[in-house]
Coordinates of C-alpha atoms and ligand atoms in Angstrom, one line a residue:
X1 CA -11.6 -12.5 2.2
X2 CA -7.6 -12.1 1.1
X3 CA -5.9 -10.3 -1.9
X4 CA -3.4 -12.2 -3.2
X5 CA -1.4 -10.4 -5.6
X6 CA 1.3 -12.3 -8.1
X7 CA 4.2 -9.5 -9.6
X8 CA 5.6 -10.5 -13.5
X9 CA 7.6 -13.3 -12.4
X10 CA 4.5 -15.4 -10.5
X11 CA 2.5 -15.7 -13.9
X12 CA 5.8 -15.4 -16.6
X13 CA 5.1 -18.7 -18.4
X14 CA 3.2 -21.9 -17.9
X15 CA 4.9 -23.7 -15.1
X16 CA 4.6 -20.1 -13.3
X17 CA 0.7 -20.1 -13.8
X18 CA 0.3 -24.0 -13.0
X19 CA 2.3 -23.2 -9.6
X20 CA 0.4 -19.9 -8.8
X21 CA -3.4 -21.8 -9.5
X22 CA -2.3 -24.2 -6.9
X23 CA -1.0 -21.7 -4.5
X24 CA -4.7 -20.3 -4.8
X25 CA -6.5 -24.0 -4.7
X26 CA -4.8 -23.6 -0.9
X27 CA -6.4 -20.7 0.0
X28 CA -9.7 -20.9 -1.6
X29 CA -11.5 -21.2 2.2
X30 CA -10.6 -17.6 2.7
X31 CA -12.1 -16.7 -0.5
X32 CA -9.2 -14.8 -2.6
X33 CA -9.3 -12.4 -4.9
X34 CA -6.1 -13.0 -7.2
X35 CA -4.7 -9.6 -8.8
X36 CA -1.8 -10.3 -11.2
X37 CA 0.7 -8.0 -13.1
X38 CA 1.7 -9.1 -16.9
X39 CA 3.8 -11.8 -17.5
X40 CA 7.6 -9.9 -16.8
X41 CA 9.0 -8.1 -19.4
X42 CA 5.9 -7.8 -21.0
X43 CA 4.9 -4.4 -19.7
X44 CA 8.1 -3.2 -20.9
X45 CA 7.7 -4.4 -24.5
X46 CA 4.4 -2.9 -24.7
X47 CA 6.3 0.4 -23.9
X48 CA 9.0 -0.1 -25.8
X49 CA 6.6 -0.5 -29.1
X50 CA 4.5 2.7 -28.6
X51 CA 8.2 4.7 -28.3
X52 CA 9.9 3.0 -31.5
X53 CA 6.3 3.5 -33.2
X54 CA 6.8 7.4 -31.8
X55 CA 10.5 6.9 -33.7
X56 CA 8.9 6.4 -36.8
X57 CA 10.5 2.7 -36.7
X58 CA 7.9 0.5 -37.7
X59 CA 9.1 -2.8 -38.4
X60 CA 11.1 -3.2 -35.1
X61 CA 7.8 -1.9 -33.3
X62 CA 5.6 -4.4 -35.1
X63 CA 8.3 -6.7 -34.3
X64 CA 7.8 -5.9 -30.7
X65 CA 4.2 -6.6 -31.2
X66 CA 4.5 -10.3 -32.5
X67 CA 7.0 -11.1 -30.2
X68 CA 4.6 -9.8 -27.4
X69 CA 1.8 -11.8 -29.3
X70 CA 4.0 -15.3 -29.8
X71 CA 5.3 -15.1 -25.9
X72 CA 1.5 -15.2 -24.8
X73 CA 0.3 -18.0 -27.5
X74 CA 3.3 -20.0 -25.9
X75 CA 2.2 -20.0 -23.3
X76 CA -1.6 -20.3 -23.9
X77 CA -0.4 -23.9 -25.9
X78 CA 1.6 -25.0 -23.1
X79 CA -1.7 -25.0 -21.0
X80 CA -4.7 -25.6 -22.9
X81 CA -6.0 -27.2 -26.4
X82 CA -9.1 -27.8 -27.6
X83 CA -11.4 -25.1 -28.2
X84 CA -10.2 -22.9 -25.1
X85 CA -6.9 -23.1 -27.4
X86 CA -8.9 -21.4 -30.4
X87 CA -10.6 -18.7 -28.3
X88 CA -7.5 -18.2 -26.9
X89 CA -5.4 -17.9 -30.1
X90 CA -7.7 -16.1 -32.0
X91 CA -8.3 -13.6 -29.1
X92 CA -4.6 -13.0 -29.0
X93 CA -3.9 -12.8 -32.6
X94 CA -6.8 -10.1 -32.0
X95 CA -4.7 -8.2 -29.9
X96 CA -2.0 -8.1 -31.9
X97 CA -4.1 -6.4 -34.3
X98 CA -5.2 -3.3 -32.1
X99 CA -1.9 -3.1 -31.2
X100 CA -0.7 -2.8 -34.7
X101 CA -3.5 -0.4 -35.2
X102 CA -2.0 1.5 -32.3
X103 CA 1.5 1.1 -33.5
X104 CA 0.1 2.8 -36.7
X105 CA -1.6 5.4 -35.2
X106 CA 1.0 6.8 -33.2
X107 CA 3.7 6.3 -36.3
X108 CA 0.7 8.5 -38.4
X109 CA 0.3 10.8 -35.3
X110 CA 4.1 11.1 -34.7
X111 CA 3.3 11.6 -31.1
X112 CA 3.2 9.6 -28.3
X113 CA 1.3 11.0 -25.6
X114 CA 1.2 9.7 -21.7
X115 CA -2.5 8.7 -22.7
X116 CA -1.4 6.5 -25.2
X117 CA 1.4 5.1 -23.4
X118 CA -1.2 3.9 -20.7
X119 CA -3.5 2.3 -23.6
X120 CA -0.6 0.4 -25.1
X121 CA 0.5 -0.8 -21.3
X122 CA -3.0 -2.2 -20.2
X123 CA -2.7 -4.8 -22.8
X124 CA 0.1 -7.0 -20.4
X125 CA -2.1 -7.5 -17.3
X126 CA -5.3 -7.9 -19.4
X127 CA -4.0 -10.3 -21.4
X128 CA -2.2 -12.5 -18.2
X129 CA -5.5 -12.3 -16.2
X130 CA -7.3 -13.6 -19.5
X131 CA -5.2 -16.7 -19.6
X132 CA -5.1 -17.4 -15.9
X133 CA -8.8 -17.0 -15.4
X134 CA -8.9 -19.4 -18.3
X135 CA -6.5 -21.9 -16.3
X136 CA -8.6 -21.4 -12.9
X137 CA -12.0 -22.6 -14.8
X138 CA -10.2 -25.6 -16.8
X139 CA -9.0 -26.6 -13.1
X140 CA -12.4 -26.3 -11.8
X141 CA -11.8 -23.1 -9.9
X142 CA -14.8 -21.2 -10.1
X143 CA -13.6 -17.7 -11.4
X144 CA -14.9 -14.6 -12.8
X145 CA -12.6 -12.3 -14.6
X146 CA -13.3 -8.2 -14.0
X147 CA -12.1 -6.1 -16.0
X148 CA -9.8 -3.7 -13.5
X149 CA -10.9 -0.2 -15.2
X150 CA -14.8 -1.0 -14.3
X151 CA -13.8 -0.9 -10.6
X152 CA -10.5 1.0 -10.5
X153 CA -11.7 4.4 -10.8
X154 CA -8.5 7.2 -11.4
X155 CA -8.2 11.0 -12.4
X156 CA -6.6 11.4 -15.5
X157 CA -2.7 11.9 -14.9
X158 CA -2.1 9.2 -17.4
X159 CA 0.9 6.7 -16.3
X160 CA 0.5 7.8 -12.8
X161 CA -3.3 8.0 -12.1
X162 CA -4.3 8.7 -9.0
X163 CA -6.9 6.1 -7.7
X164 CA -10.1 7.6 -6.1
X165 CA -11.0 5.7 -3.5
X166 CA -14.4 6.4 -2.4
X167 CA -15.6 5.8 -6.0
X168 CA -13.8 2.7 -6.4
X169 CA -15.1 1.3 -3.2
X170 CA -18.5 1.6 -4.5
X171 CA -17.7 0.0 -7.6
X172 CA -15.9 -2.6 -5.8
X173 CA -18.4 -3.4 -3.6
X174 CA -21.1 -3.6 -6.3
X175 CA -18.9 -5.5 -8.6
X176 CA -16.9 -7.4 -7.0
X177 CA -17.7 -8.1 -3.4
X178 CA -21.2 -10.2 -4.6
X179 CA -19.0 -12.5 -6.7
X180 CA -16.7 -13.8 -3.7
X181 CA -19.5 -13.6 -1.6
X182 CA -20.8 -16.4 -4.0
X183 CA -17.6 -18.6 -4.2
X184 CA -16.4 -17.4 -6.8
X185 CA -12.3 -16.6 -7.2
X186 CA -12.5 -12.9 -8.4
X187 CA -9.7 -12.4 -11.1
X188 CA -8.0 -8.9 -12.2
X189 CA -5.6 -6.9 -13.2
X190 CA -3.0 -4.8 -10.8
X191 CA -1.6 -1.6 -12.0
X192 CA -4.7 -0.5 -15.1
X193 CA -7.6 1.7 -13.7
X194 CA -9.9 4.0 -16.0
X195 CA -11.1 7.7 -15.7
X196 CA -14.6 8.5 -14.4
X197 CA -15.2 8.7 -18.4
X198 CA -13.7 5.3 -19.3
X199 CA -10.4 6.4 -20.7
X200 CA -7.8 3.7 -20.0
X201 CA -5.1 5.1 -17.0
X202 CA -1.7 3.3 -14.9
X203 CA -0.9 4.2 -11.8
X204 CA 2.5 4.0 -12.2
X205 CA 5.6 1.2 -12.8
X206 CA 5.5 -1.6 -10.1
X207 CA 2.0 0.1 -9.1
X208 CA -0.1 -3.6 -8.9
X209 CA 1.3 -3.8 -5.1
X210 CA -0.9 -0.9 -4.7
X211 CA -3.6 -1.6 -7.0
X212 CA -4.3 -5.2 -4.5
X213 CA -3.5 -2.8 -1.2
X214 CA -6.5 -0.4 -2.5
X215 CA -8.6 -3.3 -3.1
X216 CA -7.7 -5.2 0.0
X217 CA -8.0 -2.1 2.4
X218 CA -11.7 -1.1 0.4
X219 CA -13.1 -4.3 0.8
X220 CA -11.7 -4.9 4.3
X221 CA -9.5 -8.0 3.4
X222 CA -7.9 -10.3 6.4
X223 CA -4.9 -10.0 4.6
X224 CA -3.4 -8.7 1.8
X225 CA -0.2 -11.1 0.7
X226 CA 2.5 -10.3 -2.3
X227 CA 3.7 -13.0 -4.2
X228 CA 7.2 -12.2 -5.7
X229 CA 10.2 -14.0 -6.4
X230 CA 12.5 -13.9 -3.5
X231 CA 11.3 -15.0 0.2
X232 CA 10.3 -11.7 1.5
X233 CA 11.4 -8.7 2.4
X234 CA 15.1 -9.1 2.7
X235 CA 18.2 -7.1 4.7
X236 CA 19.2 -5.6 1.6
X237 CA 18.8 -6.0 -2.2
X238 CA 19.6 -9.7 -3.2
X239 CA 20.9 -9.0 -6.3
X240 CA 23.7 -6.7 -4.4
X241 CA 24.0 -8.5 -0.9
X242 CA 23.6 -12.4 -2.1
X243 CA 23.8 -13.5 1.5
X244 CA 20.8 -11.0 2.5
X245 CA 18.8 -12.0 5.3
X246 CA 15.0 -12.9 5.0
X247 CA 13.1 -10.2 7.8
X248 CA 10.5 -12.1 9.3
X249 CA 8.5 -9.2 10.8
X250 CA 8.7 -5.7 10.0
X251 CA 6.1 -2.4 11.1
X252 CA 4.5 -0.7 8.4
X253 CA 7.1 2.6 8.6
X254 CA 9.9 0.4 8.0
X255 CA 8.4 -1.3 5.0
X256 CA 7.2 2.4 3.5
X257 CA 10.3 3.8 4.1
X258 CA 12.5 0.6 2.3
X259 CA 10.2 1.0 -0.5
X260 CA 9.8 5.0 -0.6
X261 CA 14.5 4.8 -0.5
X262 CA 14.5 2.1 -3.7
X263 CA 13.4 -1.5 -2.1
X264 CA 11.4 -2.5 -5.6
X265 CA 10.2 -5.4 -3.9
X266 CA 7.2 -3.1 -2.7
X267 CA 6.1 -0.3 -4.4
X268 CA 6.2 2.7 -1.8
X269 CA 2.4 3.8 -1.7
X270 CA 1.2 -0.2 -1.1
X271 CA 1.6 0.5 2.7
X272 CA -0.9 3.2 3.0
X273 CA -4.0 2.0 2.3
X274 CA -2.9 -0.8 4.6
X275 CA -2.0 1.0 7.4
X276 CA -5.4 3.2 7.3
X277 CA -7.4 -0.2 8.0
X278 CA -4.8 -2.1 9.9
X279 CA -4.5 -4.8 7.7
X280 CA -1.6 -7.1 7.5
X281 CA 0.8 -7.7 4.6
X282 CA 2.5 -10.6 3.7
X283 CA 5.5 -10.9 0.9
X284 CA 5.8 -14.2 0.1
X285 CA 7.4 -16.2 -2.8
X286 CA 5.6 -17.9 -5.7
X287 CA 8.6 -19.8 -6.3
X288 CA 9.2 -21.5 -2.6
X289 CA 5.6 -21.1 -0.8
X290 CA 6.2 -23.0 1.8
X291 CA 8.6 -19.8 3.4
X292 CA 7.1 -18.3 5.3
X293 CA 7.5 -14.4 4.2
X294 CA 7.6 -11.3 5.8
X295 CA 4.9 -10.5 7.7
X296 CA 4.5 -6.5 8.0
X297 CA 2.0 -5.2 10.7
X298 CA 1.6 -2.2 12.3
X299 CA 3.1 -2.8 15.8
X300 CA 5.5 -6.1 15.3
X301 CA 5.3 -7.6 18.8
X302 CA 9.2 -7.6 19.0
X303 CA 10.4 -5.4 21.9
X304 CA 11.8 -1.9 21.4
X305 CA 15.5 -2.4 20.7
X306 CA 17.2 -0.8 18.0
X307 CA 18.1 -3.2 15.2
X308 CA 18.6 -2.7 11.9
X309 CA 16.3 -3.9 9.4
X310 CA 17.6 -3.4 5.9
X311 CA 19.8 -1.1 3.7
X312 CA 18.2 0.4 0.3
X313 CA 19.5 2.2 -2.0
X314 CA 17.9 4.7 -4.7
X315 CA 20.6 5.6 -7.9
X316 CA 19.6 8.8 -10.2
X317 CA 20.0 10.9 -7.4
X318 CA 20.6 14.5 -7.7
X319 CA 22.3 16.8 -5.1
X320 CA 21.1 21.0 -5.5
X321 CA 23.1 22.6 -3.1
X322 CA 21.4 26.1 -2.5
X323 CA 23.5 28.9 -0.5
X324 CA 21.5 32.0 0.4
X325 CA 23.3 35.4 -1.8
X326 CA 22.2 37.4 1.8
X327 CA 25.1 36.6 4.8
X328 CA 22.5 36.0 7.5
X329 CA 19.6 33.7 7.1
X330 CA 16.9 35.6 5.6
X331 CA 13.3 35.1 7.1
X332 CA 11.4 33.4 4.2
X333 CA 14.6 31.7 2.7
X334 CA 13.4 27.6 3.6
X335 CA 9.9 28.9 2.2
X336 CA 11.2 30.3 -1.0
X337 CA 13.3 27.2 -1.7
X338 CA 10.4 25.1 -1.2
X339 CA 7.8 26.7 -3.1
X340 CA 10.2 26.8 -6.3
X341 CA 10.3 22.5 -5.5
X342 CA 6.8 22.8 -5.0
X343 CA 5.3 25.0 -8.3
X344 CA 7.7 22.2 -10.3
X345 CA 6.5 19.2 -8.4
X346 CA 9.7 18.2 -8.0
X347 CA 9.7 15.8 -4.8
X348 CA 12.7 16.5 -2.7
X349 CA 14.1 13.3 -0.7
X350 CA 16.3 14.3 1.9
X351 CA 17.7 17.9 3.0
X352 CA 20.4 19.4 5.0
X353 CA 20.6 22.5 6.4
X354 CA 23.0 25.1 7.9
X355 CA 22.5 28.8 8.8
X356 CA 22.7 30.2 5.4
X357 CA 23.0 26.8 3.2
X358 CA 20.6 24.3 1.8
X359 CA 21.4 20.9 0.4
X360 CA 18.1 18.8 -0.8
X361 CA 18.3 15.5 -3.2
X362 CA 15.3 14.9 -6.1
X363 CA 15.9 12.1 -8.4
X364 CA 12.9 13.7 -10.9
X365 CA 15.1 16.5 -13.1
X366 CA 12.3 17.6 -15.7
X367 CA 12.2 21.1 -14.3
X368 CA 15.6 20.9 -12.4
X369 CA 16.4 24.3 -15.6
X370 CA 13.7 26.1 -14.5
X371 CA 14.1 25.5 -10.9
X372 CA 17.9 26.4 -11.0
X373 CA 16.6 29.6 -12.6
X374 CA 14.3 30.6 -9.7
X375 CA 15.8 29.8 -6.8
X376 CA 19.1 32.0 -8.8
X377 CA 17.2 35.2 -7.7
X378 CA 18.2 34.4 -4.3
X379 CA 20.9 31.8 -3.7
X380 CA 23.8 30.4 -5.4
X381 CA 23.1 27.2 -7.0
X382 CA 25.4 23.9 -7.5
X383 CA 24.2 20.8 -9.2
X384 CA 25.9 17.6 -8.8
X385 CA 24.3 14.5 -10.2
X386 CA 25.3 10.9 -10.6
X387 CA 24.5 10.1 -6.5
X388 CA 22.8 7.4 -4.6
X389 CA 21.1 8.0 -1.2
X390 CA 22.2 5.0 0.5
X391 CA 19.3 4.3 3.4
X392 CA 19.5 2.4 6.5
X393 CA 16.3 1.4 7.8
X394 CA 14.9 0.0 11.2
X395 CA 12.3 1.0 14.3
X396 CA 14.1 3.0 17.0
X397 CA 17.0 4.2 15.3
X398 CA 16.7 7.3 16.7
X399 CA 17.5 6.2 20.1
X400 CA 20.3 4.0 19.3
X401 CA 23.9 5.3 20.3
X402 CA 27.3 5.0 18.6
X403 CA 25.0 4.2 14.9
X404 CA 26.1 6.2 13.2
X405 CA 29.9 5.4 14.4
X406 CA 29.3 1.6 13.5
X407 CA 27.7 2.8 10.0
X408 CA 30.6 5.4 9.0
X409 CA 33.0 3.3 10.3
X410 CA 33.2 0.4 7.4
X411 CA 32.9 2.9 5.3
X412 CA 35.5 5.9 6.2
X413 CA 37.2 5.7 3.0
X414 CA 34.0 7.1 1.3
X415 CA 33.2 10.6 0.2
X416 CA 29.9 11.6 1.7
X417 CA 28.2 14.1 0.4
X418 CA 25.1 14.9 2.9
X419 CA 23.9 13.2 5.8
X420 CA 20.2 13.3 7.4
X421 CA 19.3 11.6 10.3
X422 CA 16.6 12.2 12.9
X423 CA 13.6 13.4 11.0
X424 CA 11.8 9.9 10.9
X425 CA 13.1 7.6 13.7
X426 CA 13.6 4.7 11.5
X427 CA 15.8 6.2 8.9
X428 CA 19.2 7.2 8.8
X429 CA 20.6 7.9 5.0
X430 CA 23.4 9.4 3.3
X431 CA 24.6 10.5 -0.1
X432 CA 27.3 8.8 -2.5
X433 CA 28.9 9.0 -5.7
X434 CA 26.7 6.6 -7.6
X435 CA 29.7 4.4 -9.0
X436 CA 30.0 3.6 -5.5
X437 CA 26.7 2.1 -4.2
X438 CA 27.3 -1.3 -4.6
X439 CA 30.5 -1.3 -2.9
X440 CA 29.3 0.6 0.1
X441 CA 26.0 -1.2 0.2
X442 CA 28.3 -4.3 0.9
X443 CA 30.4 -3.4 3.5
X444 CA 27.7 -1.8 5.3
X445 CA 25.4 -5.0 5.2
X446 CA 28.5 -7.0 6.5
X447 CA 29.0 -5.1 9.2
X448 CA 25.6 -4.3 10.4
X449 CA 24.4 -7.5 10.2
X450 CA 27.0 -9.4 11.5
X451 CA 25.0 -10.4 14.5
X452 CA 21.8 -10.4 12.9
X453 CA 21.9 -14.6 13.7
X454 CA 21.3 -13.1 17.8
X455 CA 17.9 -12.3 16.4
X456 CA 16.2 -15.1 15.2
X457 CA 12.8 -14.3 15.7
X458 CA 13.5 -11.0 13.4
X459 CA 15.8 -12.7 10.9
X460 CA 16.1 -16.1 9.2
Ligands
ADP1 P1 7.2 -8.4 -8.8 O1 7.3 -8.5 -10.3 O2 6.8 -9.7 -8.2 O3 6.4 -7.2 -8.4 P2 9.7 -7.0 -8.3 O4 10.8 -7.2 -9.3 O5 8.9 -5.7 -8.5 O6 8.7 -8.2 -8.3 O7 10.3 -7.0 -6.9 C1 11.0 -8.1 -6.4 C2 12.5 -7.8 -6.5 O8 12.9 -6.8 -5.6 C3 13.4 -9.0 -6.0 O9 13.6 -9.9 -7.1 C4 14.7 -8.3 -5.6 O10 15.6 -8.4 -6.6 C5 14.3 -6.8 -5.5 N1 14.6 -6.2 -4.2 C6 15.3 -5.0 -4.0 N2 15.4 -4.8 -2.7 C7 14.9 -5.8 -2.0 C8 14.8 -6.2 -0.6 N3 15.2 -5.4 0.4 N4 14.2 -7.3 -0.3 C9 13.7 -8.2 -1.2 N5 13.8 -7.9 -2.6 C10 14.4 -6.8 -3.0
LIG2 N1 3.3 -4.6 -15.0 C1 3.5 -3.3 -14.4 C2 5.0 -3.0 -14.4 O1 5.8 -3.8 -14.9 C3 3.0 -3.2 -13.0 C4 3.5 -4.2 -12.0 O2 4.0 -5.3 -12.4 O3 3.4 -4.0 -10.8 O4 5.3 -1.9 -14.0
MG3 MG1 6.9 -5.1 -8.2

């Protein structure tokens, strides 16, 4: 059995849907299970309603709402007629309903709450599985449709649910493990789970990557492949570096830590639950299949040289540099500063230390008032925001000497604000001024891969 996961732009219109049924007619033999995202952009409509509902602006939400509706009858004309068509339509035009009734509830309410947020965003993936499943059968595929929140079992931090695995293997395995065991192609929906009670929950944006890595990984899939839109996992974000290499192979640490430092074509937590049973991932593209993808495994069998994979970036970055009011290093003083991250879940990316100073980046600023205030009693306290942590990725960098010459190098003109190297051996970052990424992330990437063409059983 194989997950095969298709993101927003895989199943965005008709011609999308037409190419990703075939791409699944190819690997019926290894009995697929096909989790798909909405149709892109859809997911943020849906949001966007429920907040200009919460604005009290009704007509551009229900405007929202019929554009959201018309999109998915487009496309639902463009591949079927008959009475499919009429099932289809009506259903849809019933959707648009409950969302209007939603629309209306929260305009009555005038709140919006993160519960509600996740019940407006389910609608996008239920309503592109719908239509695909639709599309398998009138193809003579023979596929069941699940409905994601009777397997996908979460606690209830709406809009970033945390899947519980041991419960949702269960319900996998009694819901959907008989159906492929009986031919059939098992259709559902990435990214929407439910609470033990049946409340509707999201693990988070981007999260269908992870919602087809839980399911590969709990049903011991062969593989678990991620259909997207460029040709894999590439030496840098194409829409920054347009001559970005395609990695052919990658480990598992590299991939987690491109994702985890702002690489959106995986979402960061999709690695684990593949790593844990060893299973391979493939990122592929739905628009040229024949590519062959990156492959990420857990050992690649390349040898142990140093070479750099990829460059990531993360924007919205936030530098608190914290300086201990005492003149020697305090026992305690590392502890204190992470508890106050830690009682205001704030994740901290990257720190530097000296003897009496502290400089740690967090891109979440919620509680960033709060934890000025605390960590006040003891240190002095300087905010900077508006920075990117600019991340160069690869096994073994560790060991590699004169890196970090060859990567400040291109770059000397630059104002860096922290540097952090050492702590995992594949990761060397630093942070910028934010106006600046894009620059930097293209003079880097021209000189760091320069050779990458002496590699050709890494790059293509
Ligand atoms: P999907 O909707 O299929 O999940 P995403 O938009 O989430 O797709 O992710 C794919 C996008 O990630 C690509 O179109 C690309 O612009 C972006 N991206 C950023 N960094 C990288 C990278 N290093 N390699 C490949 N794609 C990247
Ligand atoms: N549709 C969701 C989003 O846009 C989940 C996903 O596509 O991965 O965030
Ligand atoms: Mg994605």
């Amino acid at each position: 059995m194989i997950v095969m996961k298709f993101g927003g732009t895989s199943v965005e219109d008709a011609k999308a849907i037409k190419n990703l049924t075939e791409i699944v007619r190819k690997e019926l033999p290894r009995r697929p299970i096909v989790i798909v995202s909405a149709c892109s952009g859809i997911t943020n409509q849906l949001l966007l309603a429920a907040t200009l509902a919460s604005q009290g602006k009704k007509e551009e939400a229900l405007n929202t709402v019929a554009a959201i509706e018309a999109r998915h009858k487009r496309i639902a004309k463009e591949l079927f007629e008959g009475d499919i068509l009429r099932f289809l339509n009506k259903h849809l035009t019933s959707v648009g309903e409950e969302l209007t009734a939603l629309v209306n509830g929260v305009i009555v309410l005038g709140e919006l709450t993160h519960r509600s947020l996740d019940t407006f965003a389910a609608y996008g993936e239920r309503i592109s599985s719908l239509i695909i499943h639709h599309y398998f059968e009138q193809q003579r595929l023979k596929s069941f449709w699940v409905d994601a929140r009777s397997f996908m079992i979460t606690d209830d931090q709406y809009t970033k649910a945390v899947p519980q695995f041991e419960v949702t293997e269960r319900k996998l395995r009694e819901i959907v493990q008989p159906k492929v065991n009986n031919g059939y192609v098992v259709i559902s929906q990435g990214f929407i789970g439910s609470t033990p009670s049946g409340v509707t929950t999201s693990i988070g944006r981007g999260g269908s990557d992870y919602s087809a890595a839980i399911i590969g990984a709990l049903l011991d899939a062969e593989d678990i492949q991620i259909w997207t839109d460029v040709d894999g996992i590439l030496s840098s974000d194409p829409t920054v570096v347009k001559d970005a290499r395609k990695i052919k192979v990658m480990s598992f640490n590299e991939a987690a830590e491109l994702a985890y430092f702002g690489a959106r074509v995986l979402h960061p937590e999709t690695i684990l639950p593949a790593v844990k049973k060893n299973i391979p991932v493939r990122v592929l593209n739905s628009k040229n299949p024949g590519s062959s993808g990156t492959l990420i495994v857990s050992k690649p069998k390349t040898d142990k040289r140093c070479i750099v994979k990829s460059i990531a970036y993360k924007e919205g970055i936030t530098l608190v540099s914290i300086v201990s009011t005492r003149m020697f290093l305090a026992t305690g003083f590392l502890e204190n500063i992470f508890d106050v991250f830690h009682k205001y879940q704030t994740v901290v990316h990257t720190v530097a230390t000296s003897e009496v100073s502290v400089t740690a980046t967090i891109d979440n600023t919620k509680h960033l008032a709060q934890i000025v205030r605390e960590l006040k009693a003891f240190a002095t306290v300087t905010v900077t925001d508006r920075k990117a942590i600019v991340c160069i990725v690869g096994d073994n960098l560790r060991n590699s000497p004169g890196l970090a010459v060859r990567m400040l190098a291109p770059i000397s003109d630059v104002n860096i604000n922290m540097i952090s190297q050492g702590a995992s051996e594949i990761n060397l970052s630093f942070v910028i001024d934010e106006d600046s990424v894009d620059d930097v992330v293209l003079r880097l990437h021209a000189e760091l891969f320069a050779n990458a063409g002496n590699f050709p059983e890494i790059f293509e």
